[in-house]
PDB file of C-alpha atoms and ligand atoms in Angstrom:
ATOM      1  CA  MET D   1       0.000   0.000   0.000  1.00  0.00           C
ATOM      2  CA  THR D   2       1.243   3.455  -0.889  1.00  0.00           C
ATOM      3  CA  ARG D   3       1.623   5.738   2.111  1.00  0.00           C
ATOM      4  CA  LEU D   4       1.728   9.498   1.810  1.00  0.00           C
ATOM      5  CA  GLY D   5       3.164  11.953   4.323  1.00  0.00           C
ATOM      6  CA  SER D   6       2.181  15.518   5.185  1.00  0.00           C
ATOM      7  CA  ILE D   7       3.897  18.205   7.200  1.00  0.00           C
ATOM      8  CA  GLU D   8       2.035  21.439   7.859  1.00  0.00           C
ATOM      9  CA  ALA D   9       4.984  23.467   9.043  1.00  0.00           C
ATOM     10  CA  GLY D  10       3.687  26.395  11.049  1.00  0.00           C
ATOM     11  CA  GLY D  11       5.254  29.019  13.256  1.00  0.00           C
ATOM     12  CA  THR D  12       3.837  27.519  16.463  1.00  0.00           C
ATOM     13  CA  LYS D  13       3.421  23.845  15.560  1.00  0.00           C
ATOM     14  CA  PHE D  14       4.206  21.266  12.908  1.00  0.00           C
ATOM     15  CA  VAL D  15       1.283  18.951  12.117  1.00  0.00           C
ATOM     16  CA  LEU D  16       2.485  15.578  10.825  1.00  0.00           C
ATOM     17  CA  ALA D  17       0.255  13.004   9.179  1.00  0.00           C
ATOM     18  CA  VAL D  18       0.332   9.790   7.181  1.00  0.00           C
ATOM     19  CA  ALA D  19      -2.449   8.721   4.838  1.00  0.00           C
ATOM     20  CA  ASP D  20      -3.255   6.081   2.270  1.00  0.00           C
ATOM     21  CA  GLU D  21      -3.810   6.900  -1.406  1.00  0.00           C
ATOM     22  CA  GLN D  22      -7.418   7.881  -0.670  1.00  0.00           C
ATOM     23  CA  TYR D  23      -6.110  10.414   1.869  1.00  0.00           C
ATOM     24  CA  GLN D  24      -7.506   8.481   4.832  1.00  0.00           C
ATOM     25  CA  ILE D  25      -5.367   9.414   7.817  1.00  0.00           C
ATOM     26  CA  LEU D  26      -3.464   6.491   9.329  1.00  0.00           C
ATOM     27  CA  ALA D  27      -1.404   8.372  11.915  1.00  0.00           C
ATOM     28  CA  SER D  28      -0.870  11.942  13.000  1.00  0.00           C
ATOM     29  CA  LYS D  29       1.021  14.020  15.524  1.00  0.00           C
ATOM     30  CA  ARG D  30       1.574  17.642  16.477  1.00  0.00           C
ATOM     31  CA  VAL D  31       5.001  18.829  17.483  1.00  0.00           C
ATOM     32  CA  PRO D  32       5.781  22.306  18.792  1.00  0.00           C
ATOM     33  CA  THR D  33       7.896  24.630  16.676  1.00  0.00           C
ATOM     34  CA  THR D  34      10.946  25.123  18.885  1.00  0.00           C
ATOM     35  CA  THR D  35      14.389  25.020  17.287  1.00  0.00           C
ATOM     36  CA  PRO D  36      14.897  23.649  13.774  1.00  0.00           C
ATOM     37  CA  ALA D  37      17.125  20.851  15.117  1.00  0.00           C
ATOM     38  CA  GLU D  38      14.564  19.735  17.696  1.00  0.00           C
ATOM     39  CA  THR D  39      11.444  20.115  15.572  1.00  0.00           C
ATOM     40  CA  LEU D  40      12.906  18.483  12.457  1.00  0.00           C
ATOM     41  CA  ALA D  41      14.296  15.623  14.574  1.00  0.00           C
ATOM     42  CA  ALA D  42      10.769  15.062  15.911  1.00  0.00           C
ATOM     43  CA  CYS D  43       9.476  15.002  12.324  1.00  0.00           C
ATOM     44  CA  ALA D  44      12.155  12.512  11.275  1.00  0.00           C
ATOM     45  CA  ALA D  45      11.364  10.282  14.269  1.00  0.00           C
ATOM     46  CA  PHE D  46       7.635  10.300  13.471  1.00  0.00           C
ATOM     47  CA  PHE D  47       8.163   9.324   9.824  1.00  0.00           C
ATOM     48  CA  ALA D  48      10.772   6.720  10.816  1.00  0.00           C
ATOM     49  CA  ALA D  49       8.091   5.099  12.976  1.00  0.00           C
ATOM     50  CA  ASN D  50       5.383   5.699  10.321  1.00  0.00           C
ATOM     51  CA  PRO D  51       7.195   5.272   6.980  1.00  0.00           C
ATOM     52  CA  VAL D  52       5.923   6.992   3.844  1.00  0.00           C
ATOM     53  CA  ASP D  53       6.692   6.656   0.126  1.00  0.00           C
ATOM     54  CA  ALA D  54       6.646  10.415  -0.477  1.00  0.00           C
ATOM     55  CA  LEU D  55       6.210  13.526   1.606  1.00  0.00           C
ATOM     56  CA  GLY D  56       4.456  16.839   0.934  1.00  0.00           C
ATOM     57  CA  ILE D  57       5.381  19.894   3.004  1.00  0.00           C
ATOM     58  CA  GLY D  58       3.487  23.168   3.174  1.00  0.00           C
ATOM     59  CA  SER D  59       5.560  25.603   5.186  1.00  0.00           C
ATOM     60  CA  PHE D  60       5.389  28.995   6.801  1.00  0.00           C
ATOM     61  CA  GLY D  61       7.553  31.445   4.940  1.00  0.00           C
ATOM     62  CA  PRO D  62       9.299  32.991   3.367  1.00  0.00           C
ATOM     63  CA  ILE D  63      10.944  29.884   1.941  1.00  0.00           C
ATOM     64  CA  GLY D  64      13.021  28.929  -1.077  1.00  0.00           C
ATOM     65  CA  ILE D  65      10.839  26.995  -3.486  1.00  0.00           C
ATOM     66  CA  ASN D  66      12.893  26.776  -6.675  1.00  0.00           C
ATOM     67  CA  PRO D  67      14.693  23.413  -6.988  1.00  0.00           C
ATOM     68  CA  GLY D  68      18.257  23.815  -8.143  1.00  0.00           C
ATOM     69  CA  THR D  69      18.864  27.018  -6.192  1.00  0.00           C
ATOM     70  CA  PRO D  70      20.906  27.057  -2.947  1.00  0.00           C
ATOM     71  CA  GLU D  71      17.880  28.415  -1.056  1.00  0.00           C
ATOM     72  CA  TYR D  72      15.594  25.570  -2.111  1.00  0.00           C
ATOM     73  CA  GLY D  73      13.984  23.891   0.865  1.00  0.00           C
ATOM     74  CA  HIS D  74      15.287  26.482   3.311  1.00  0.00           C
ATOM     75  CA  VAL D  75      13.533  29.080   5.415  1.00  0.00           C
ATOM     76  CA  LEU D  76      14.590  32.543   4.224  1.00  0.00           C
ATOM     77  CA  LYS D  77      14.747  35.794   6.210  1.00  0.00           C
ATOM     78  CA  THR D  78      12.166  35.382   8.984  1.00  0.00           C
ATOM     79  CA  PRO D  79      11.448  37.001  12.341  1.00  0.00           C
ATOM     80  CA  LYS D  80      10.906  33.481  13.740  1.00  0.00           C
ATOM     81  CA  ALA D  81      13.887  33.092  16.061  1.00  0.00           C
ATOM     82  CA  GLY D  82      16.415  30.471  15.006  1.00  0.00           C
ATOM     83  CA  TRP D  83      14.671  29.512  11.767  1.00  0.00           C
ATOM     84  CA  GLU D  84      16.373  31.765   9.251  1.00  0.00           C
ATOM     85  CA  GLY D  85      18.391  29.506   6.961  1.00  0.00           C
ATOM     86  CA  ALA D  86      16.917  26.290   8.388  1.00  0.00           C
ATOM     87  CA  ASP D  87      17.218  23.511   5.802  1.00  0.00           C
ATOM     88  CA  ILE D  88      13.857  21.761   6.116  1.00  0.00           C
ATOM     89  CA  VAL D  89      14.007  19.679   2.947  1.00  0.00           C
ATOM     90  CA  GLY D  90      17.714  18.794   3.189  1.00  0.00           C
ATOM     91  CA  THR D  91      17.379  17.666   6.798  1.00  0.00           C
ATOM     92  CA  LEU D  92      14.317  15.487   6.145  1.00  0.00           C
ATOM     93  CA  LYS D  93      15.675  14.114   2.863  1.00  0.00           C
ATOM     94  CA  ALA D  94      18.835  12.989   4.650  1.00  0.00           C
ATOM     95  CA  ALA D  95      16.808  11.352   7.413  1.00  0.00           C
ATOM     96  CA  LEU D  96      14.042   9.749   5.340  1.00  0.00           C
ATOM     97  CA  ASN D  97      15.367   9.417   1.773  1.00  0.00           C
ATOM     98  CA  VAL D  98      11.947   9.764   0.095  1.00  0.00           C
ATOM     99  CA  PRO D  99      10.755  12.209  -2.586  1.00  0.00           C
ATOM    100  CA  ILE D 100       9.666  15.509  -1.035  1.00  0.00           C
ATOM    101  CA  ALA D 101       7.400  18.233  -2.429  1.00  0.00           C
ATOM    102  CA  PHE D 102       7.959  21.588  -0.753  1.00  0.00           C
ATOM    103  CA  THR D 103       5.911  24.734  -1.048  1.00  0.00           C
ATOM    104  CA  THR D 104       4.172  27.400   1.020  1.00  0.00           C
ATOM    105  CA  ASP D 105       1.339  26.572   3.390  1.00  0.00           C
ATOM    106  CA  VAL D 106      -1.103  28.516   1.235  1.00  0.00           C
ATOM    107  CA  ASN D 107       0.081  26.817  -1.962  1.00  0.00           C
ATOM    108  CA  ALA D 108      -0.462  23.473  -0.246  1.00  0.00           C
ATOM    109  CA  SER D 109      -4.027  24.519   0.561  1.00  0.00           C
ATOM    110  CA  ALA D 110      -4.509  25.678  -3.017  1.00  0.00           C
ATOM    111  CA  TYR D 111      -3.380  22.238  -4.176  1.00  0.00           C
ATOM    112  CA  GLY D 112      -5.826  20.586  -1.787  1.00  0.00           C
ATOM    113  CA  GLU D 113      -8.686  22.651  -3.194  1.00  0.00           C
ATOM    114  CA  TYR D 114      -7.520  21.855  -6.731  1.00  0.00           C
ATOM    115  CA  SER D 115      -7.272  18.128  -6.016  1.00  0.00           C
ATOM    116  CA  VAL D 116     -10.430  17.369  -4.053  1.00  0.00           C
ATOM    117  CA  GLY D 117     -12.051  20.635  -2.935  1.00  0.00           C
ATOM    118  CA  ALA D 118     -13.775  23.635  -4.478  1.00  0.00           C
ATOM    119  CA  GLY D 119     -11.563  23.473  -7.563  1.00  0.00           C
ATOM    120  CA  LYS D 120     -11.631  19.742  -8.204  1.00  0.00           C
ATOM    121  CA  ASP D 121     -13.332  20.179 -11.588  1.00  0.00           C
ATOM    122  CA  ALA D 122     -11.301  23.225 -12.621  1.00  0.00           C
ATOM    123  CA  HIS D 123      -8.008  23.574 -14.492  1.00  0.00           C
ATOM    124  CA  SER D 124      -7.134  26.835 -12.824  1.00  0.00           C
ATOM    125  CA  LEU D 125      -7.775  28.363  -9.423  1.00  0.00           C
ATOM    126  CA  VAL D 126      -6.515  30.946  -7.026  1.00  0.00           C
ATOM    127  CA  TYR D 127      -6.839  30.245  -3.320  1.00  0.00           C
ATOM    128  CA  PHE D 128      -6.684  32.817  -0.543  1.00  0.00           C
ATOM    129  CA  THR D 129      -6.484  32.197   3.156  1.00  0.00           C
ATOM    130  CA  ILE D 130      -7.710  35.020   5.376  1.00  0.00           C
ATOM    131  CA  GLY D 131      -6.740  34.263   8.961  1.00  0.00           C
ATOM    132  CA  THR D 132      -3.871  35.420  11.165  1.00  0.00           C
ATOM    133  CA  GLY D 133      -2.311  36.579   7.917  1.00  0.00           C
ATOM    134  CA  ILE D 134      -3.451  36.659   4.318  1.00  0.00           C
ATOM    135  CA  GLY D 135      -1.804  34.622   1.609  1.00  0.00           C
ATOM    136  CA  GLY D 136      -2.667  33.392  -1.845  1.00  0.00           C
ATOM    137  CA  GLY D 137      -1.608  30.700  -4.264  1.00  0.00           C
ATOM    138  CA  ALA D 138      -2.401  30.199  -7.945  1.00  0.00           C
ATOM    139  CA  ILE D 139      -2.548  26.886  -9.810  1.00  0.00           C
ATOM    140  CA  GLN D 140      -2.736  26.329 -13.548  1.00  0.00           C
ATOM    141  CA  ASP D 141      -3.098  22.725 -14.783  1.00  0.00           C
ATOM    142  CA  GLY D 142      -1.579  21.277 -11.620  1.00  0.00           C
ATOM    143  CA  ARG D 143       1.393  23.642 -11.446  1.00  0.00           C
ATOM    144  CA  PHE D 144       1.895  26.570  -9.123  1.00  0.00           C
ATOM    145  CA  VAL D 145       2.102  29.927 -10.845  1.00  0.00           C
ATOM    146  CA  GLY D 146       5.250  31.786  -9.894  1.00  0.00           C
ATOM    147  CA  GLY D 147       8.791  32.425 -10.918  1.00  0.00           C
ATOM    148  CA  ARG D 148      11.643  33.705  -8.854  1.00  0.00           C
ATOM    149  CA  ALA D 149       9.773  33.278  -5.569  1.00  0.00           C
ATOM    150  CA  HIS D 150       6.412  32.322  -4.157  1.00  0.00           C
ATOM    151  CA  ALA D 151       3.588  34.819  -4.371  1.00  0.00           C
ATOM    152  CA  GLU D 152       2.800  37.297  -1.583  1.00  0.00           C
ATOM    153  CA  MET D 153      -0.750  38.103  -2.606  1.00  0.00           C
ATOM    154  CA  GLY D 154      -1.784  39.229   0.876  1.00  0.00           C
ATOM    155  CA  HIS D 155       0.477  42.250   0.591  1.00  0.00           C
ATOM    156  CA  ALA D 156      -0.905  43.528  -2.692  1.00  0.00           C
ATOM    157  CA  VAL D 157      -2.121  47.128  -2.591  1.00  0.00           C
ATOM    158  CA  VAL D 158      -5.614  47.674  -1.234  1.00  0.00           C
ATOM    159  CA  LEU D 159      -8.076  50.508  -1.703  1.00  0.00           C
ATOM    160  CA  PRO D 160      -9.398  51.339   1.794  1.00  0.00           C
ATOM    161  CA  HIS D 161     -13.172  51.351   2.241  1.00  0.00           C
ATOM    162  CA  PRO D 162     -14.354  54.993   2.413  1.00  0.00           C
ATOM    163  CA  ASP D 163     -15.727  54.510   5.959  1.00  0.00           C
ATOM    164  CA  ASP D 164     -12.796  52.444   7.235  1.00  0.00           C
ATOM    165  CA  HIS D 165     -10.240  54.728   8.872  1.00  0.00           C
ATOM    166  CA  PHE D 166      -8.230  51.922  10.438  1.00  0.00           C
ATOM    167  CA  ALA D 167      -4.439  52.325  10.235  1.00  0.00           C
ATOM    168  CA  GLY D 168      -3.798  48.665   9.399  1.00  0.00           C
ATOM    169  CA  VAL D 169      -1.785  45.986  11.189  1.00  0.00           C
ATOM    170  CA  CYS D 170       0.886  45.300   8.557  1.00  0.00           C
ATOM    171  CA  ARG D 171       4.121  46.798   9.846  1.00  0.00           C
ATOM    172  CA  PHE D 172       5.387  47.191   6.296  1.00  0.00           C
ATOM    173  CA  HIS D 173       2.326  48.600   4.548  1.00  0.00           C
ATOM    174  CA  GLY D 174      -0.063  50.060   7.140  1.00  0.00           C
ATOM    175  CA  ASN D 175      -3.509  50.568   5.615  1.00  0.00           C
ATOM    176  CA  ARG D 176      -2.231  49.889   2.110  1.00  0.00           C
ATOM    177  CA  CYS D 177      -2.256  46.116   2.025  1.00  0.00           C
ATOM    178  CA  PHE D 178      -4.848  43.386   2.421  1.00  0.00           C
ATOM    179  CA  GLU D 179      -3.153  41.681   5.348  1.00  0.00           C
ATOM    180  CA  GLY D 180      -3.048  44.974   7.206  1.00  0.00           C
ATOM    181  CA  MET D 181      -6.719  45.678   6.647  1.00  0.00           C
ATOM    182  CA  ALA D 182      -8.511  42.323   6.462  1.00  0.00           C
ATOM    183  CA  SER D 183      -6.593  39.727   8.502  1.00  0.00           C
ATOM    184  CA  GLY D 184      -7.962  38.335  11.754  1.00  0.00           C
ATOM    185  CA  PRO D 185      -5.728  40.599  13.896  1.00  0.00           C
ATOM    186  CA  SER D 186      -7.162  43.654  12.100  1.00  0.00           C
ATOM    187  CA  ILE D 187     -10.619  42.775  13.467  1.00  0.00           C
ATOM    188  CA  GLU D 188      -9.390  42.615  17.040  1.00  0.00           C
ATOM    189  CA  ALA D 189      -7.349  45.821  16.577  1.00  0.00           C
ATOM    190  CA  ARG D 190     -10.438  47.682  15.351  1.00  0.00           C
ATOM    191  CA  THR D 191     -12.985  46.343  17.826  1.00  0.00           C
ATOM    192  CA  GLY D 192     -10.952  45.370  20.887  1.00  0.00           C
ATOM    193  CA  GLN D 193     -12.602  41.951  20.746  1.00  0.00           C
ATOM    194  CA  PRO D 194     -11.322  38.636  19.415  1.00  0.00           C
ATOM    195  CA  GLY D 195     -12.642  38.240  15.867  1.00  0.00           C
ATOM    196  CA  GLU D 196     -14.735  35.179  16.675  1.00  0.00           C
ATOM    197  CA  THR D 197     -16.779  37.188  19.210  1.00  0.00           C
ATOM    198  CA  VAL D 198     -17.563  40.062  16.819  1.00  0.00           C
ATOM    199  CA  PRO D 199     -21.060  39.796  15.273  1.00  0.00           C
ATOM    200  CA  ARG D 200     -21.085  39.208  11.545  1.00  0.00           C
ATOM    201  CA  THR D 201     -23.334  42.255  11.193  1.00  0.00           C
ATOM    202  CA  ALA D 202     -20.600  44.594  12.523  1.00  0.00           C
ATOM    203  CA  PRO D 203     -19.219  47.135  10.014  1.00  0.00           C
ATOM    204  CA  VAL D 204     -15.781  45.493  10.099  1.00  0.00           C
ATOM    205  CA  PHE D 205     -17.157  42.483   8.225  1.00  0.00           C
ATOM    206  CA  ASP D 206     -18.545  44.796   5.573  1.00  0.00           C
ATOM    207  CA  TYR D 207     -15.073  46.272   5.155  1.00  0.00           C
ATOM    208  CA  ILE D 208     -13.497  42.843   5.010  1.00  0.00           C
ATOM    209  CA  SER D 209     -16.012  41.766   2.385  1.00  0.00           C
ATOM    210  CA  TYR D 210     -14.979  44.828   0.380  1.00  0.00           C
ATOM    211  CA  TYR D 211     -11.322  43.830   0.660  1.00  0.00           C
ATOM    212  CA  ALA D 212     -12.015  40.210  -0.227  1.00  0.00           C
ATOM    213  CA  ALA D 213     -13.888  41.478  -3.284  1.00  0.00           C
ATOM    214  CA  GLN D 214     -10.844  43.518  -4.283  1.00  0.00           C
ATOM    215  CA  LEU D 215      -8.635  40.440  -3.894  1.00  0.00           C
ATOM    216  CA  ALA D 216     -11.052  38.500  -6.077  1.00  0.00           C
ATOM    217  CA  PHE D 217     -11.491  41.241  -8.655  1.00  0.00           C
ATOM    218  CA  ASN D 218      -7.770  41.956  -9.003  1.00  0.00           C
ATOM    219  CA  THR D 219      -7.179  38.234  -9.324  1.00  0.00           C
ATOM    220  CA  TYR D 220      -9.846  37.887 -11.958  1.00  0.00           C
ATOM    221  CA  VAL D 221      -8.569  40.706 -14.149  1.00  0.00           C
ATOM    222  CA  ASN D 222      -4.982  39.488 -13.731  1.00  0.00           C
ATOM    223  CA  LEU D 223      -5.419  35.749 -14.243  1.00  0.00           C
ATOM    224  CA  ALA D 224      -9.060  34.977 -15.077  1.00  0.00           C
ATOM    225  CA  PRO D 225      -9.059  31.687 -13.151  1.00  0.00           C
ATOM    226  CA  GLU D 226     -12.055  29.365 -13.148  1.00  0.00           C
ATOM    227  CA  LYS D 227     -12.294  29.467  -9.355  1.00  0.00           C
ATOM    228  CA  ILE D 228     -11.379  31.928  -6.618  1.00  0.00           C
ATOM    229  CA  VAL D 229     -11.518  30.101  -3.303  1.00  0.00           C
ATOM    230  CA  PHE D 230     -11.410  31.637   0.171  1.00  0.00           C
ATOM    231  CA  GLY D 231     -10.251  29.675   3.210  1.00  0.00           C
ATOM    232  CA  GLY D 232      -9.220  30.597   6.725  1.00  0.00           C
ATOM    233  CA  SER D 233     -11.292  31.615   9.698  1.00  0.00           C
ATOM    234  CA  VAL D 234     -12.310  35.182   8.816  1.00  0.00           C
ATOM    235  CA  LEU D 235     -14.739  34.836   5.904  1.00  0.00           C
ATOM    236  CA  SER D 236     -17.929  32.815   6.258  1.00  0.00           C
ATOM    237  CA  ASP D 237     -21.070  32.101   4.246  1.00  0.00           C
ATOM    238  CA  ALA D 238     -22.479  35.311   5.744  1.00  0.00           C
ATOM    239  CA  GLU D 239     -19.993  37.472   3.803  1.00  0.00           C
ATOM    240  CA  LEU D 240     -19.985  35.704   0.437  1.00  0.00           C
ATOM    241  CA  PRO D 241     -23.015  37.484  -1.074  1.00  0.00           C
ATOM    242  CA  LYS D 242     -21.463  40.805  -0.106  1.00  0.00           C
ATOM    243  CA  VAL D 243     -18.102  39.821  -1.597  1.00  0.00           C
ATOM    244  CA  ARG D 244     -19.813  38.957  -4.882  1.00  0.00           C
ATOM    245  CA  GLN D 245     -21.835  42.178  -4.806  1.00  0.00           C
ATOM    246  CA  TYR D 246     -18.721  44.313  -4.264  1.00  0.00           C
ATOM    247  CA  PHE D 247     -16.971  42.334  -7.010  1.00  0.00           C
ATOM    248  CA  ALA D 248     -19.783  43.220  -9.394  1.00  0.00           C
ATOM    249  CA  GLU D 249     -19.568  46.885  -8.377  1.00  0.00           C
ATOM    250  CA  LEU D 250     -15.800  46.972  -8.930  1.00  0.00           C
ATOM    251  CA  ASN D 251     -16.217  45.281 -12.289  1.00  0.00           C
ATOM    252  CA  ASN D 252     -18.998  47.692 -13.296  1.00  0.00           C
ATOM    253  CA  GLY D 253     -20.018  45.488 -16.195  1.00  0.00           C
ATOM    254  CA  TYR D 254     -16.560  45.346 -17.800  1.00  0.00           C
ATOM    255  CA  VAL D 255     -15.579  41.652 -17.924  1.00  0.00           C
ATOM    256  CA  ASP D 256     -17.933  38.704 -18.155  1.00  0.00           C
ATOM    257  CA  ALA D 257     -16.775  36.709 -15.145  1.00  0.00           C
ATOM    258  CA  GLY D 258     -19.677  34.262 -15.459  1.00  0.00           C
ATOM    259  CA  ASP D 259     -21.790  33.194 -12.514  1.00  0.00           C
ATOM    260  CA  LEU D 260     -20.183  34.760  -9.455  1.00  0.00           C
ATOM    261  CA  THR D 261     -21.562  32.022  -7.175  1.00  0.00           C
ATOM    262  CA  THR D 262     -19.487  29.579  -9.239  1.00  0.00           C
ATOM    263  CA  LEU D 263     -16.419  31.805  -9.462  1.00  0.00           C
ATOM    264  CA  ILE D 264     -16.146  32.971  -5.840  1.00  0.00           C
ATOM    265  CA  CYS D 265     -16.576  30.350  -3.159  1.00  0.00           C
ATOM    266  CA  LEU D 266     -15.364  29.070   0.183  1.00  0.00           C
ATOM    267  CA  SER D 267     -13.072  26.084   0.738  1.00  0.00           C
ATOM    268  CA  GLY D 268     -14.558  22.784  -0.385  1.00  0.00           C
ATOM    269  CA  VAL D 269     -12.381  20.576   1.824  1.00  0.00           C
ATOM    270  CA  PRO D 270     -14.107  19.672   5.125  1.00  0.00           C
ATOM    271  CA  ASN D 271     -12.667  20.650   8.522  1.00  0.00           C
ATOM    272  CA  ASN D 272     -10.192  23.208   7.166  1.00  0.00           C
ATOM    273  CA  GLY D 273      -8.238  20.255   5.822  1.00  0.00           C
ATOM    274  CA  SER D 274      -7.089  21.676   2.497  1.00  0.00           C
ATOM    275  CA  ALA D 275      -3.433  22.050   3.496  1.00  0.00           C
ATOM    276  CA  THR D 276      -3.077  18.460   4.713  1.00  0.00           C
ATOM    277  CA  ILE D 277      -4.910  17.065   1.693  1.00  0.00           C
ATOM    278  CA  GLY D 278      -2.784  19.281  -0.523  1.00  0.00           C
ATOM    279  CA  ASP D 279       0.396  17.911   1.032  1.00  0.00           C
ATOM    280  CA  PHE D 280      -0.802  14.346   0.441  1.00  0.00           C
ATOM    281  CA  ALA D 281      -1.782  15.160  -3.149  1.00  0.00           C
ATOM    282  CA  MET D 282       1.585  16.810  -3.839  1.00  0.00           C
ATOM    283  CA  ALA D 283       3.315  13.738  -2.405  1.00  0.00           C
ATOM    284  CA  LYS D 284       1.172  11.432  -4.542  1.00  0.00           C
ATOM    285  CA  ALA D 285       2.071  13.429  -7.657  1.00  0.00           C
ATOM    286  CA  LEU D 286       5.753  12.579  -7.057  1.00  0.00           C
ATOM    287  CA  LEU D 287       5.148   8.807  -7.296  1.00  0.00           C
TER     288      LEU D 287
HETATM  289 ZN1  LIG Q 301       1.624  44.261   4.047  1.00  0.00          ZN
END
């Protein structure tokens, strides 16, 4: 039986899992993100005890994703103490000697949506996660779109809502980027309440719908994908009609983007599982 491995490499924990070819989980474990040596040793020990034929890794970033470059598989310049320069792929390859697919956490989720989720019948999709941060990944015919680095779609330039005078939480871009204006921490910074306790009828969710619509509209006019999928904890079914309405207003009748309920949707992988499924699917594609 083929066994597939997944590592969701996050800034606070690494989630490890093994599945069969149908992505049924056979074993899983969470390990805290401490030092690279300790955390990667825990990963190696888990997969030594639960062997896999290939491994997919979706990692926090920034990371080197271009095979053949010295940075490939490494964590790049990061505020996460001790992790700058950490060789995730090299360390695990040496320990496990199996094929490894390595990309960003949001690209892994995009691949999960493409493989079995909201984009399973599409050739092209762009996936956004709106949570603690905002990130995006684009897929065309099974390949990630990108060149010299992975995308940083959450930091694209935003047009602030006319009633939203918030200064933004992005320390690089203030109120001029999506992450600064629409991420989970921006809700708490505006309202003084954790996002999950703020009613969906509050103005902040109208603003965030406006920003999500800008993400979707910019994406559509740039890439015209078949699907634009939103994941993460911030957007819900309650906002989707508003996102589509703002999209239509921004478009103002210019492009025919088809049925917006088909184009713009939420994650189609149950239990926020798109990253894990994406890791398994990337691993499977190596075999
Ligand atoms: Zn920013």
